[in-house]
mmCIF file of C-alpha atoms in Angstrom:
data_model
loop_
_atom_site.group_PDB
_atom_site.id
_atom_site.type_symbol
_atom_site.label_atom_id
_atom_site.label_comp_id
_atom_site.label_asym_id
_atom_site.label_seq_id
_atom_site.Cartn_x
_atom_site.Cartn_y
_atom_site.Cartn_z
ATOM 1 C CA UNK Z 1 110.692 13.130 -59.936
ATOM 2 C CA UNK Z 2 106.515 12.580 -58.522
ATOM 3 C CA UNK Z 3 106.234 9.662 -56.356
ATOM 4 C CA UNK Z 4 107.979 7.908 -53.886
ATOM 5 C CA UNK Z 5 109.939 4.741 -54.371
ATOM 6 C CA UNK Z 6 107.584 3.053 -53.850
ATOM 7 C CA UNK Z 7 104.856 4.305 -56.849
ATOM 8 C CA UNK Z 8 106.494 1.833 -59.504
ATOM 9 C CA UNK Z 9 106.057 -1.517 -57.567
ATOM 10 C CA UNK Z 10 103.935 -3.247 -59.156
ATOM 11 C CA UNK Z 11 100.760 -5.218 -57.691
ATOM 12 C CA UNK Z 12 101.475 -3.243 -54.165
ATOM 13 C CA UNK Z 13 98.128 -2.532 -52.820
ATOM 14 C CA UNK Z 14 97.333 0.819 -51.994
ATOM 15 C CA UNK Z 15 97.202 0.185 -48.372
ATOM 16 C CA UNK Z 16 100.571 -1.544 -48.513
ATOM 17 C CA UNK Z 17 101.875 1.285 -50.463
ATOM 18 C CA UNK Z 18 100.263 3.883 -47.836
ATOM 19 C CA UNK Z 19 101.968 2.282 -44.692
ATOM 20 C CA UNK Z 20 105.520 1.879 -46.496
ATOM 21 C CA UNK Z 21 105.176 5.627 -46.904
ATOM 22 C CA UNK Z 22 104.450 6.671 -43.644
ATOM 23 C CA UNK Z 23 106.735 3.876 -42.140
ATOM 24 C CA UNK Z 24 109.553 5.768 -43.954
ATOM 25 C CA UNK Z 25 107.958 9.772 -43.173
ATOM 26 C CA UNK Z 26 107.021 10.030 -47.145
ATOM 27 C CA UNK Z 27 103.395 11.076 -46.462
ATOM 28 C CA UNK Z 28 104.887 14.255 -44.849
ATOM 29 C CA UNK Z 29 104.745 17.599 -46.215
ATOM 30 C CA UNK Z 30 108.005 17.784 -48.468
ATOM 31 C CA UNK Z 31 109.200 20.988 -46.036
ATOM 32 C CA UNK Z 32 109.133 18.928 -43.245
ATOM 33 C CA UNK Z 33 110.422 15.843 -45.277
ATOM 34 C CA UNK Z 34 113.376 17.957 -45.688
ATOM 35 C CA UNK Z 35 114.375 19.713 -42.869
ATOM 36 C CA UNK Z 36 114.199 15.878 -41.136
ATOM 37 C CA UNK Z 37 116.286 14.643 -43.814
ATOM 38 C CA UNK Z 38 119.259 17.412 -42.843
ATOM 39 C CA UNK Z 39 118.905 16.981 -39.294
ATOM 40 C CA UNK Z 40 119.135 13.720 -39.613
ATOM 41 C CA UNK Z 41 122.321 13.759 -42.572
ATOM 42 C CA UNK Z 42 123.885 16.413 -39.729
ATOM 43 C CA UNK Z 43 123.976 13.612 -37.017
ATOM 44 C CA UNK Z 44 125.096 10.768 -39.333
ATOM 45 C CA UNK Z 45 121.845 9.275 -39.920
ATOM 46 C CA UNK Z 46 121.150 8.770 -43.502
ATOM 47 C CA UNK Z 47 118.455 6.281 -43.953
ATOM 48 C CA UNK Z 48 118.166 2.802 -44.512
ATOM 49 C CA UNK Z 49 118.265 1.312 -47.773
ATOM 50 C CA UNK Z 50 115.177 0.515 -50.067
ATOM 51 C CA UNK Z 51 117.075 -2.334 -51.935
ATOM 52 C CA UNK Z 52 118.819 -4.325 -49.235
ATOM 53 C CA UNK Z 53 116.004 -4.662 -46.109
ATOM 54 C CA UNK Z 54 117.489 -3.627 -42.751
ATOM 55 C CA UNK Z 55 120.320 -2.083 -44.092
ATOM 56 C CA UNK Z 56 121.555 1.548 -43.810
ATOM 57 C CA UNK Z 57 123.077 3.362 -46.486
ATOM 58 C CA UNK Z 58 126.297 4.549 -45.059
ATOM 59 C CA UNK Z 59 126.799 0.434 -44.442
ATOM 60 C CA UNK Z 60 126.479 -0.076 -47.680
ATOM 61 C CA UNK Z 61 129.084 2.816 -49.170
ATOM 62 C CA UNK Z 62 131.674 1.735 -46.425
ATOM 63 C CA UNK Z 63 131.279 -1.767 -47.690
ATOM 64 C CA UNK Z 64 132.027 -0.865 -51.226
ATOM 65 C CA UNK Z 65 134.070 2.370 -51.025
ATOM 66 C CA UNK Z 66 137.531 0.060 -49.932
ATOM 67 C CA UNK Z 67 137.718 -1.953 -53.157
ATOM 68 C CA UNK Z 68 136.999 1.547 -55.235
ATOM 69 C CA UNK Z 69 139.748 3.106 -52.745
ATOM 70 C CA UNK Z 70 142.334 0.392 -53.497
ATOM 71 C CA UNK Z 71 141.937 0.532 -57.108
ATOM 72 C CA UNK Z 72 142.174 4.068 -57.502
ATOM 73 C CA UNK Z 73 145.907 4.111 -54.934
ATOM 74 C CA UNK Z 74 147.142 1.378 -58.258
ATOM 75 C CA UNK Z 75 145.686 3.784 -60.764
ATOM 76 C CA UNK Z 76 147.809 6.518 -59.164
ATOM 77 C CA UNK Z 77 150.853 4.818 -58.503
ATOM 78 C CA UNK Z 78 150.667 3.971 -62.392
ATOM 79 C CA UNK Z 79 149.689 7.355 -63.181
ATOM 80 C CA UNK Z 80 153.195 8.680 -61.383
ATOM 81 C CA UNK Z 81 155.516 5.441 -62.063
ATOM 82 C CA UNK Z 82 154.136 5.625 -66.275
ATOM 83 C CA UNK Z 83 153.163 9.365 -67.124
ATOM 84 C CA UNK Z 84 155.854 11.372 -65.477
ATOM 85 C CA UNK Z 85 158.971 8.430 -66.709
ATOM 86 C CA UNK Z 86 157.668 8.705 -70.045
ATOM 87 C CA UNK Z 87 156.954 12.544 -69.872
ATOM 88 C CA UNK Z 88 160.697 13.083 -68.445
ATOM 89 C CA UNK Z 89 161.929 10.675 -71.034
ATOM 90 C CA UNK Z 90 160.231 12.220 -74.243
ATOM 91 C CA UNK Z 91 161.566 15.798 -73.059
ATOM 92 C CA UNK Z 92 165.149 14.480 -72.888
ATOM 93 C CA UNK Z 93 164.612 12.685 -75.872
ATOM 94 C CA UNK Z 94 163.168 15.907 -77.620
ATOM 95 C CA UNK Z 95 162.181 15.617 -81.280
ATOM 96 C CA UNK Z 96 163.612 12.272 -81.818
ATOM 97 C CA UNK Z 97 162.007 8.942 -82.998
ATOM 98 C CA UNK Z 98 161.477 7.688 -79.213
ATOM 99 C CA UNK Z 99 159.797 11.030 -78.569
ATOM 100 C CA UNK Z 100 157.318 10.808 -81.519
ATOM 101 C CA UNK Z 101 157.039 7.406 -80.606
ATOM 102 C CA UNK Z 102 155.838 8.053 -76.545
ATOM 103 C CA UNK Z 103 153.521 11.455 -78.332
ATOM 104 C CA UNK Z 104 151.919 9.333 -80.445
ATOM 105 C CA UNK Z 105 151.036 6.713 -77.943
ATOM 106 C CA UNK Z 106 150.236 9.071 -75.373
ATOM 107 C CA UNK Z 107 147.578 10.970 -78.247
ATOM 108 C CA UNK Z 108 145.778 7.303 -78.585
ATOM 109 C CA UNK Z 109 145.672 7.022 -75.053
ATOM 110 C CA UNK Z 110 143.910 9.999 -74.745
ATOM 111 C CA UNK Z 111 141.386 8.769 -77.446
ATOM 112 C CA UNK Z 112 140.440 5.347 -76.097
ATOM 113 C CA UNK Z 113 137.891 5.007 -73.779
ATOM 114 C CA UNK Z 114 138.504 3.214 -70.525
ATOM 115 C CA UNK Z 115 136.279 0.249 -71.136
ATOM 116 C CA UNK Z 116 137.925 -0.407 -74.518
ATOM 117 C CA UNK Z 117 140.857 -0.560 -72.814
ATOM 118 C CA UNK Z 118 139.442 -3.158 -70.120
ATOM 119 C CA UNK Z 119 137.690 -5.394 -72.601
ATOM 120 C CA UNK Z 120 141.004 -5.651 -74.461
ATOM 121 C CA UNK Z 121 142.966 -5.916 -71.303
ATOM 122 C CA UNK Z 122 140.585 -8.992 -70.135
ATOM 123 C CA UNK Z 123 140.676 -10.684 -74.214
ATOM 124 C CA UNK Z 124 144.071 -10.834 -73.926
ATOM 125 C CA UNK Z 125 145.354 -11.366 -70.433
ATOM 126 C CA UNK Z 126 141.820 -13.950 -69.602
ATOM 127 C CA UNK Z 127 140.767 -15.270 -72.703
ATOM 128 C CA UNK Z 128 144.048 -15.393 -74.935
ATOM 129 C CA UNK Z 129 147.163 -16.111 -71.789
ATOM 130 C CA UNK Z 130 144.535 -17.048 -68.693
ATOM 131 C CA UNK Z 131 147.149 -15.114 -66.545
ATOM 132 C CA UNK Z 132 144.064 -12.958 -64.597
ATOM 133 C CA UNK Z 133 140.707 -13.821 -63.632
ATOM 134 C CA UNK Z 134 137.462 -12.550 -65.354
ATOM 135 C CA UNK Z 135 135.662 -11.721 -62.317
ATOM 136 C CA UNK Z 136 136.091 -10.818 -58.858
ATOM 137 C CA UNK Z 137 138.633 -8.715 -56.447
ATOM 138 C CA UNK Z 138 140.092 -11.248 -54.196
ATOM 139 C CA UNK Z 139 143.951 -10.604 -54.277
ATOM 140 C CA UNK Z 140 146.552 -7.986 -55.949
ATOM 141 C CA UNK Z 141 146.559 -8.912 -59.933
ATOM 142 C CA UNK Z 142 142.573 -8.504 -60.004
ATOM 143 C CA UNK Z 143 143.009 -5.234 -59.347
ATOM 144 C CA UNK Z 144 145.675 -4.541 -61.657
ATOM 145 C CA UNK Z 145 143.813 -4.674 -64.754
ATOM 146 C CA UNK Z 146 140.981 -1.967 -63.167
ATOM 147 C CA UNK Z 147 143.562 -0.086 -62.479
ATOM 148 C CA UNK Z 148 144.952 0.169 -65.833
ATOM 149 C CA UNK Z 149 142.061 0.684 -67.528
ATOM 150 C CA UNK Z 150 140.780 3.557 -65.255
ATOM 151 C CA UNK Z 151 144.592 5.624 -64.927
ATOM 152 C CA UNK Z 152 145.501 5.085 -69.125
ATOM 153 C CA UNK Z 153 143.796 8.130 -70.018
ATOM 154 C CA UNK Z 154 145.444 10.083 -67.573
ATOM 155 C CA UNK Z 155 148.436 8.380 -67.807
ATOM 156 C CA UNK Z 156 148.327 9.815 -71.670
ATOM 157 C CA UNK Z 157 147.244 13.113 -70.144
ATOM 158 C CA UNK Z 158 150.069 13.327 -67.773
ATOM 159 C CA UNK Z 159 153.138 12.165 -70.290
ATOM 160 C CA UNK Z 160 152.207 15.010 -72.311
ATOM 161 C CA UNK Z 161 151.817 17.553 -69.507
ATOM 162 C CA UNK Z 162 154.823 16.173 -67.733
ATOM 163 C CA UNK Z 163 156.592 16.704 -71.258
ATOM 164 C CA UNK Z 164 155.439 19.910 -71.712
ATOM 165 C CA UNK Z 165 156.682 21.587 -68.479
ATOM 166 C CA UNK Z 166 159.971 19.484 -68.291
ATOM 167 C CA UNK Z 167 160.733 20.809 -71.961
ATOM 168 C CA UNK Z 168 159.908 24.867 -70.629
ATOM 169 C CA UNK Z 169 162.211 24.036 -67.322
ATOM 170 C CA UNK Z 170 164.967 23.001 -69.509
ATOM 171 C CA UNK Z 171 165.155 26.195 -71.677
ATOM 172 C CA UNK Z 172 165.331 28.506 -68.026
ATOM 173 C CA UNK Z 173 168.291 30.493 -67.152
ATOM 174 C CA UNK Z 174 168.860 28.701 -63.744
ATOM 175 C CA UNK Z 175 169.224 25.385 -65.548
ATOM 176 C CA UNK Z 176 172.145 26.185 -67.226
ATOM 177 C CA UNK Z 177 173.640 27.660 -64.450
ATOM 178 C CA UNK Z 178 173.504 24.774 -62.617
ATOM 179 C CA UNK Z 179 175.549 23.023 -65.837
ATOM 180 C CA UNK Z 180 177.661 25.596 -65.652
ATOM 181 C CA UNK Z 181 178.307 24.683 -61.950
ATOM 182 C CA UNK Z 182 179.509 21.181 -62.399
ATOM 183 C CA UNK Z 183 176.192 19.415 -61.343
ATOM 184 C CA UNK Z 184 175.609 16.191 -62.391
ATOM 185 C CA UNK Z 185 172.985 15.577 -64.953
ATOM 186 C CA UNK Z 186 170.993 13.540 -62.611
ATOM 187 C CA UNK Z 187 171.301 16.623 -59.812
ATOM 188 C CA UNK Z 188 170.130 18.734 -62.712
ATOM 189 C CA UNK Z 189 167.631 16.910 -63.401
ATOM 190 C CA UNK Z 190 165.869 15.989 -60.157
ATOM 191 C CA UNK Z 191 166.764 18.483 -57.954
ATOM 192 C CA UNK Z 192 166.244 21.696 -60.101
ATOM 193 C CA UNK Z 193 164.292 20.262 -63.459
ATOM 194 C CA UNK Z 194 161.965 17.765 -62.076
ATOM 195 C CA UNK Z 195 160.715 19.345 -59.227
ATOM 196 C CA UNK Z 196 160.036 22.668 -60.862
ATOM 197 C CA UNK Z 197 158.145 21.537 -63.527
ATOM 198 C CA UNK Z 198 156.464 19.064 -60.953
ATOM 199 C CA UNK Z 199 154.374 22.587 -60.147
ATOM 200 C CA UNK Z 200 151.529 22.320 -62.759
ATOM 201 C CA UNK Z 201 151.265 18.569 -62.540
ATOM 202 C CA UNK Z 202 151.156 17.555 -59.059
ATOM 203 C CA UNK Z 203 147.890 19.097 -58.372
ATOM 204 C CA UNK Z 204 146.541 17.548 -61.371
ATOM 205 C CA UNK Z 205 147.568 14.163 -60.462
ATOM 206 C CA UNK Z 206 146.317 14.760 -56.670
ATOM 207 C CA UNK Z 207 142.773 15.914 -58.312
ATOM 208 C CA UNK Z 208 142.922 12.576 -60.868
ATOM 209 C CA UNK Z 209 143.595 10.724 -57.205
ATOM 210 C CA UNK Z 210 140.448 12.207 -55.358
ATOM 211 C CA UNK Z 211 138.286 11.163 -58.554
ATOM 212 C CA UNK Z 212 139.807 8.090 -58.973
ATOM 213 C CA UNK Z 213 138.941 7.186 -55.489
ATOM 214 C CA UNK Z 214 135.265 8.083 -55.934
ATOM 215 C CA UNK Z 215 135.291 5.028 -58.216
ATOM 216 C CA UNK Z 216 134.302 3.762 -61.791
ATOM 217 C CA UNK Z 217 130.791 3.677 -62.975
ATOM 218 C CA UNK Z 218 131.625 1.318 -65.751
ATOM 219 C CA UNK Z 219 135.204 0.087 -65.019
ATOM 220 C CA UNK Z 220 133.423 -1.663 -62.045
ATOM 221 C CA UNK Z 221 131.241 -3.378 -63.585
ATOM 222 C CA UNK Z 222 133.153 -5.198 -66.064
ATOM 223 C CA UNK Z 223 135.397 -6.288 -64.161
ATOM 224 C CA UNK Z 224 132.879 -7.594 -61.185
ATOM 225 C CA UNK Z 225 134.440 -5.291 -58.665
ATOM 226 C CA UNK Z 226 131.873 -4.538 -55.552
ATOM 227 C CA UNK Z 227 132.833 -0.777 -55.524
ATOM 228 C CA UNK Z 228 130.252 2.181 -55.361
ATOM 229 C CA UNK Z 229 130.584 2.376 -58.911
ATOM 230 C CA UNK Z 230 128.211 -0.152 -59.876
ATOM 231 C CA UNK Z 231 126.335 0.388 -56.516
ATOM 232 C CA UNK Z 232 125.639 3.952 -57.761
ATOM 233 C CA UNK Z 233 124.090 2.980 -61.389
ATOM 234 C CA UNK Z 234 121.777 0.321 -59.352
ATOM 235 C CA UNK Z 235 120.363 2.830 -56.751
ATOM 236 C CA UNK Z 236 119.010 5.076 -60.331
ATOM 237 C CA UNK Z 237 118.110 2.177 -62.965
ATOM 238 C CA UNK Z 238 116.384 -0.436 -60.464
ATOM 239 C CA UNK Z 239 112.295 -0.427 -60.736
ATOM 240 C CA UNK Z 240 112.406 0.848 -57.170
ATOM 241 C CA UNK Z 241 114.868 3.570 -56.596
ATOM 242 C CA UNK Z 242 117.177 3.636 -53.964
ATOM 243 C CA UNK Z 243 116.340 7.483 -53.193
ATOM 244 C CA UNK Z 244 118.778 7.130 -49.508
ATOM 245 C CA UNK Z 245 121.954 5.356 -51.015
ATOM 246 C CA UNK Z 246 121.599 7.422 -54.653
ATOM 247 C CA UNK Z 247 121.278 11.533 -52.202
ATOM 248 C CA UNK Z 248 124.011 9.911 -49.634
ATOM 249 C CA UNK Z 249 126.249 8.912 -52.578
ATOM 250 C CA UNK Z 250 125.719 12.042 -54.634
ATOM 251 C CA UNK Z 251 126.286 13.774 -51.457
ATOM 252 C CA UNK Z 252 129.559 11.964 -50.510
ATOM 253 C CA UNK Z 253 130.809 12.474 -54.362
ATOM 254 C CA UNK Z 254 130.112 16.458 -53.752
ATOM 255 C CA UNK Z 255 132.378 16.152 -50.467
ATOM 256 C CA UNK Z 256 135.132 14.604 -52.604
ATOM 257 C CA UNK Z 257 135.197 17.059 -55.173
ATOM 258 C CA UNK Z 258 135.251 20.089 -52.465
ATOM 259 C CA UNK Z 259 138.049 18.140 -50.702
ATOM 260 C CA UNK Z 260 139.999 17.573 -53.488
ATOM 261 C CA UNK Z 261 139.989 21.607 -54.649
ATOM 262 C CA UNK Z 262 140.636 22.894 -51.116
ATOM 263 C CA UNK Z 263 143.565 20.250 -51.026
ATOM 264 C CA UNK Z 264 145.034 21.011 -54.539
ATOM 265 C CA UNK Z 265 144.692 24.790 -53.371
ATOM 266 C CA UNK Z 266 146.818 24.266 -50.507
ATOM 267 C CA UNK Z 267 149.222 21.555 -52.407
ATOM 268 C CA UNK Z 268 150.622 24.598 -54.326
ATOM 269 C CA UNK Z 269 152.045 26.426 -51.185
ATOM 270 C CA UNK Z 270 154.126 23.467 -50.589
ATOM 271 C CA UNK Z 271 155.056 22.924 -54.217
ATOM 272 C CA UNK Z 272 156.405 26.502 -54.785
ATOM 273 C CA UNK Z 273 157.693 28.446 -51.975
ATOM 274 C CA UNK Z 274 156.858 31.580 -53.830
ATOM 275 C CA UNK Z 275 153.476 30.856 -53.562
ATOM 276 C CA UNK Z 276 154.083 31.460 -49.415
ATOM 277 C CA UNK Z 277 156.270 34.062 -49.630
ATOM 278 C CA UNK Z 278 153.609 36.134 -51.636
ATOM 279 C CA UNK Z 279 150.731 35.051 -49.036
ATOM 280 C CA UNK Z 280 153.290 36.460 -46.179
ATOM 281 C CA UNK Z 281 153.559 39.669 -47.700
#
């Protein structure tokens, strides 16, 4: 975009405006505005803050990135405790009213956006039972709800994925050799089942974890949480962009989603031991 943060303040005089700009190296040629701006990202220096005076940036994001951080650990550990019990269940349960029953709510949770699911989770838990608060993150339940609302998509995603692969395992030849050994149902299930068809969905639930961490735009905000999220939509909608916090956010959300594919990559070694047999050869 023209300008500089500073061209939409209003009733700044143009000698005000002129300092600001040179205070902050905007009057420079945009080459050299840019090479400075990498030297200075390669050392750890990303600028100060337009919004919050004396303030840098990276204070800011390490400020707000622990609350997004803790709710997206609850999200998983409902993602894994909810999607893969309920996938497990509807596959041993297969084509019978209980497994209709989880398909069908796993489809509408697939459907329902996340802050649907929020505003009913706050009507009914704050308004109708005044079990949670409205507003706020100051001890475990006030994250639970932002949580919820941000894993029940893919806890949806991952019943039916979970049920898929659990329902393929079951029909293999090594499955019902280990029946035919005497195993316990439970050893059948867990030891050979389970973790076999665990090999399509743990990477997906480790990538859901990296962008769950990267918090909620909107999820956030509803429920008051002072996570990037909200942090994020302020540096790009205020009358004075934030230009630092919005390129050192987009620029830590780029890290996260390069981290997360190298470590889902790598994930699948340990998952399958084929996979390292066939890099040894």
């Amino acid at each position: 975009l023209p300008g500089s943060p500073f061209t939409s303040a209003r009733g700044l005089p143009d000698e005000t405006r002129a300092a600001l700009e040179a205070k902050y190296g905007l009057d420079k040629p945009l080459g050299v505005q840019y090479l400075t701006y990498l030297l200075n990202f390669v050392k750890g220096d990303f600028g100060v803050s337009y919004h919050k005076r004396g303030v840098t940036t990276r204070a800011i994001i390490e400020s707000g990135f622990p609350y997004s951080a803790k709710i997206g650990l609850l999200a998983v550990a409902f993602i894994l405790a909810f999607g893969i019990f309920f996938g497990v269940y509807a596959a041993l349960r297969h084509n019978r009213m209980s497994d209709r029953v989880s398909m069908l709510l796993a489809t509408l949770g697939t459907t329902i956006p996340s802050f649907v699911v929020a505003t009913l989770y706050l009507y009914v838990f704050n308004k109708k039972l005044g079990l949670v608060p409205s507003y706020g993150a100051e001890n475990f339940k006030d994250y639970i709800g932002p949580a919820f609302a941000i894993g029940a998509f893919s806890i949806a995603f991952i019943t039916r994925l979970t049920r898929t692969s659990m329902l393929e395992v079951l029909q293999q030849d090594y499955i019902r050799t280990a029946k035919a050994k005497g195993l316990t149902s439970f050893v059948v299930m867990t030891r050979h089942a389970l973790r076999n068809a665990m090999v399509p969905i743990f990477p997906m639930i480790l990538g859901e974890f990296i962008g769950i961490m990267s918090g909620s735009l909107i999820i956030e905000q509803i429920f008051g949480i002072p996570g990037v999220g909200p942090l994020y939509v302020a540096s790009i909608t205020a009358a004075t962009p934030d230009y630092n916090f919005f390129m050192l956010l987009s620029a830590f959300y780029t890290f996260i989603g390069l981290a997360s594919g190298i470590i889902v990559d790598i994930s699948y070694g340990f998952i399958d031991p084929r996979i390292r047999m066939g890099s040894k050869k």
